[in-house]
Amino acid sequence: MELLIIIAISILLPYTMLSERFSNHLADATIVITDTAQKNSKSGGTDVRIARMRIDDEEFPLDKLEKSSGWRYEDSIWMAVNPGSPETMTCHVTDVRRVEIYFQRHEGSGIAEVSINGKRAGRIDLYSPTWKDFEFNMQWTGSWDVSRVISDVFRYPFLDRTTKDRGGL
């Protein structure tokens, strides 16, 4: 009987202690999108424009995000236009499997950062000589690792070649 108890404990204890670590979702997430007020040398500004956000394949209304004072809504887009200091948008969600953020890129775009639970998930140089859409995508997998896809929606199916620092969880 003692052997059975020891076996049960040795199997169940690690599972209960590590189950969140190996789950395919994030139980609680604080997502922060930051216009860093920085730009690359080619850009004419530090704008960050966000067209939409999806959580687990469902639209997440951007007006529900907590915003610092530099964000404004114009032409169906939330934007921080040439801020003098970093501007943030924050949301708190539960039971998250996938996050998608759709940015707009143009000649006046700056650098955005996305963090989840205080860890940088991506640093994205949004500069482009022409207007383009850009998707930032994060998905939690069953092996605790986070798979990340950053791509131009219409042009490049893989990582944006101008993004040097990809951060990490």
Coordinates of C-alpha atoms in Angstrom, one line a residue:
M1 CA 0.0 0.0 0.0
E2 CA 2.9 2.4 0.8
L3 CA 4.4 1.7 -2.6
L4 CA 1.1 2.6 -4.3
I5 CA 0.9 5.9 -2.4
I6 CA 4.5 6.7 -3.3
I7 CA 3.9 5.9 -7.0
A8 CA 0.7 8.1 -7.0
I9 CA 2.5 11.0 -5.3
S10 CA 5.5 10.7 -7.7
I11 CA 3.2 10.8 -10.7
L12 CA 0.6 13.4 -9.5
L13 CA 2.9 15.9 -7.7
P14 CA 5.0 16.9 -10.8
Y15 CA 1.9 17.0 -12.9
T16 CA 0.1 19.4 -10.5
M17 CA 3.2 21.6 -10.0
L18 CA 4.0 21.8 -13.7
S19 CA 0.6 21.6 -15.4
E20 CA 0.4 25.4 -16.0
R21 CA 3.9 25.3 -17.4
F22 CA 3.0 22.7 -20.1
S23 CA -0.5 23.9 -20.8
N24 CA -1.6 25.1 -24.3
H25 CA -3.0 28.4 -22.9
L26 CA -2.1 31.3 -20.6
A27 CA -4.5 31.4 -17.7
D28 CA -4.1 35.1 -17.1
A29 CA -2.4 37.6 -19.4
T30 CA -1.6 41.3 -19.3
I31 CA -0.9 42.4 -22.9
V32 CA 0.9 45.7 -23.4
I33 CA 1.4 47.4 -26.7
T34 CA 3.9 50.2 -26.6
D35 CA 4.7 53.0 -29.1
T36 CA 8.3 53.3 -28.0
A37 CA 8.7 56.8 -29.5
Q38 CA 11.7 55.5 -31.3
K39 CA 12.3 55.0 -35.0
N40 CA 14.9 53.8 -37.5
S41 CA 17.0 56.3 -39.4
K42 CA 14.9 55.9 -42.6
S43 CA 11.5 56.7 -40.9
G44 CA 10.0 60.2 -40.9
G45 CA 8.3 59.7 -37.6
T46 CA 7.5 57.4 -34.6
D47 CA 3.8 56.6 -35.4
V48 CA 2.2 53.3 -34.3
R49 CA -1.1 52.5 -35.8
I50 CA -3.2 49.5 -34.8
A51 CA -6.1 48.4 -37.0
R52 CA -7.4 45.5 -34.9
M53 CA -6.7 42.8 -32.4
R54 CA -7.9 39.3 -32.1
I55 CA -7.8 37.0 -29.1
D56 CA -8.4 33.3 -29.8
D57 CA -9.7 34.0 -33.3
E58 CA -12.3 36.5 -32.0
E59 CA -12.2 40.3 -32.4
F60 CA -11.2 42.1 -29.3
P61 CA -12.5 45.7 -29.3
L62 CA -9.5 48.1 -29.1
D63 CA -11.6 50.7 -27.3
K64 CA -11.6 48.3 -24.3
L65 CA -7.9 48.6 -23.9
E66 CA -6.6 51.0 -21.2
K67 CA -4.7 53.7 -23.1
S68 CA -2.2 56.4 -22.1
S69 CA -3.1 59.9 -23.2
G70 CA -1.2 59.9 -26.5
W71 CA -3.5 57.5 -28.3
R72 CA -6.3 58.7 -30.5
Y73 CA -9.0 57.1 -32.7
E74 CA -9.2 58.3 -36.3
D75 CA -10.3 56.6 -39.6
S76 CA -11.1 53.3 -37.7
I77 CA -7.5 53.1 -36.4
W78 CA -6.0 53.6 -33.0
M79 CA -2.8 55.6 -33.3
A80 CA -0.1 57.4 -31.4
V81 CA 1.4 60.0 -33.7
N82 CA 5.0 61.0 -33.1
P83 CA 4.8 60.8 -29.3
G84 CA 7.5 62.5 -27.3
S85 CA 7.6 59.6 -24.9
P86 CA 6.4 56.0 -24.9
E87 CA 2.6 55.5 -25.1
T88 CA 0.9 52.2 -24.0
M89 CA -2.3 50.3 -24.6
T90 CA -3.0 47.5 -22.0
C91 CA -5.6 44.7 -21.7
H92 CA -6.1 41.9 -19.2
V93 CA -7.5 38.6 -20.5
T94 CA -7.9 35.1 -19.3
D95 CA -7.5 31.6 -20.8
V96 CA -5.6 32.9 -23.9
R97 CA -4.3 30.6 -26.6
R98 CA -3.6 33.0 -29.4
V99 CA -3.1 36.8 -29.8
E100 CA -3.1 38.6 -33.1
I101 CA -2.4 42.4 -33.5
Y102 CA -2.7 44.1 -36.9
F103 CA -0.6 47.1 -37.3
Q104 CA -0.3 49.5 -40.3
R105 CA 3.2 50.3 -41.7
H106 CA 4.2 53.5 -43.6
E107 CA 7.0 55.9 -44.1
G108 CA 6.3 57.7 -40.8
S109 CA 6.1 54.5 -38.6
G110 CA 8.2 54.0 -35.6
I111 CA 9.0 51.0 -33.3
A112 CA 6.4 49.1 -31.4
E113 CA 6.8 46.6 -28.6
V114 CA 4.4 43.9 -27.4
S115 CA 4.8 42.4 -23.9
I116 CA 2.9 39.7 -22.2
N117 CA 2.9 39.5 -18.4
G118 CA 5.9 41.8 -18.3
K119 CA 8.1 39.9 -20.8
R120 CA 8.8 41.3 -24.2
A121 CA 7.2 39.2 -26.9
G122 CA 8.4 41.4 -29.8
R123 CA 10.0 44.6 -30.8
I124 CA 8.8 45.6 -34.3
D125 CA 10.2 48.2 -36.6
L126 CA 7.0 49.3 -38.5
Y127 CA 8.8 51.5 -41.0
S128 CA 7.9 50.8 -44.6
P129 CA 8.4 53.1 -47.7
T130 CA 4.8 52.2 -48.7
W131 CA 1.6 51.6 -46.7
K132 CA 1.2 48.0 -45.7
D133 CA -0.6 45.9 -43.1
F134 CA 1.5 43.9 -40.6
E135 CA 0.4 41.1 -38.4
F136 CA 2.0 40.2 -35.0
N137 CA 0.9 36.8 -33.9
M138 CA 1.6 34.7 -30.8
Q139 CA 0.3 31.3 -30.0
W140 CA 0.8 29.1 -26.9
T141 CA 1.6 25.5 -27.6
G142 CA 1.3 22.4 -25.3
S143 CA 5.1 22.3 -24.7
W144 CA 5.1 25.6 -22.8
D145 CA 7.2 27.2 -25.6
V146 CA 5.6 30.1 -27.4
S147 CA 5.5 29.9 -31.2
R148 CA 5.7 33.4 -32.8
V149 CA 4.9 34.5 -36.3
I150 CA 5.6 38.0 -37.4
S151 CA 4.7 38.6 -41.0
D152 CA 3.6 41.2 -43.5
V153 CA 0.1 40.1 -44.3
F154 CA 0.4 40.4 -48.0
R155 CA 4.1 40.3 -48.8
Y156 CA 6.3 38.2 -46.6
P157 CA 4.9 35.0 -45.0
F158 CA 7.8 34.9 -42.5
L159 CA 9.6 37.2 -40.1
D160 CA 10.0 40.8 -41.0
R161 CA 13.5 41.2 -42.2
T162 CA 13.9 44.7 -40.7
T163 CA 13.1 43.4 -37.1
K164 CA 16.5 42.6 -35.6
D165 CA 15.5 42.2 -31.9
R166 CA 12.7 39.8 -31.6
G167 CA 12.6 39.6 -27.8
G168 CA 11.4 36.4 -26.3
L169 CA 9.4 34.8 -23.5

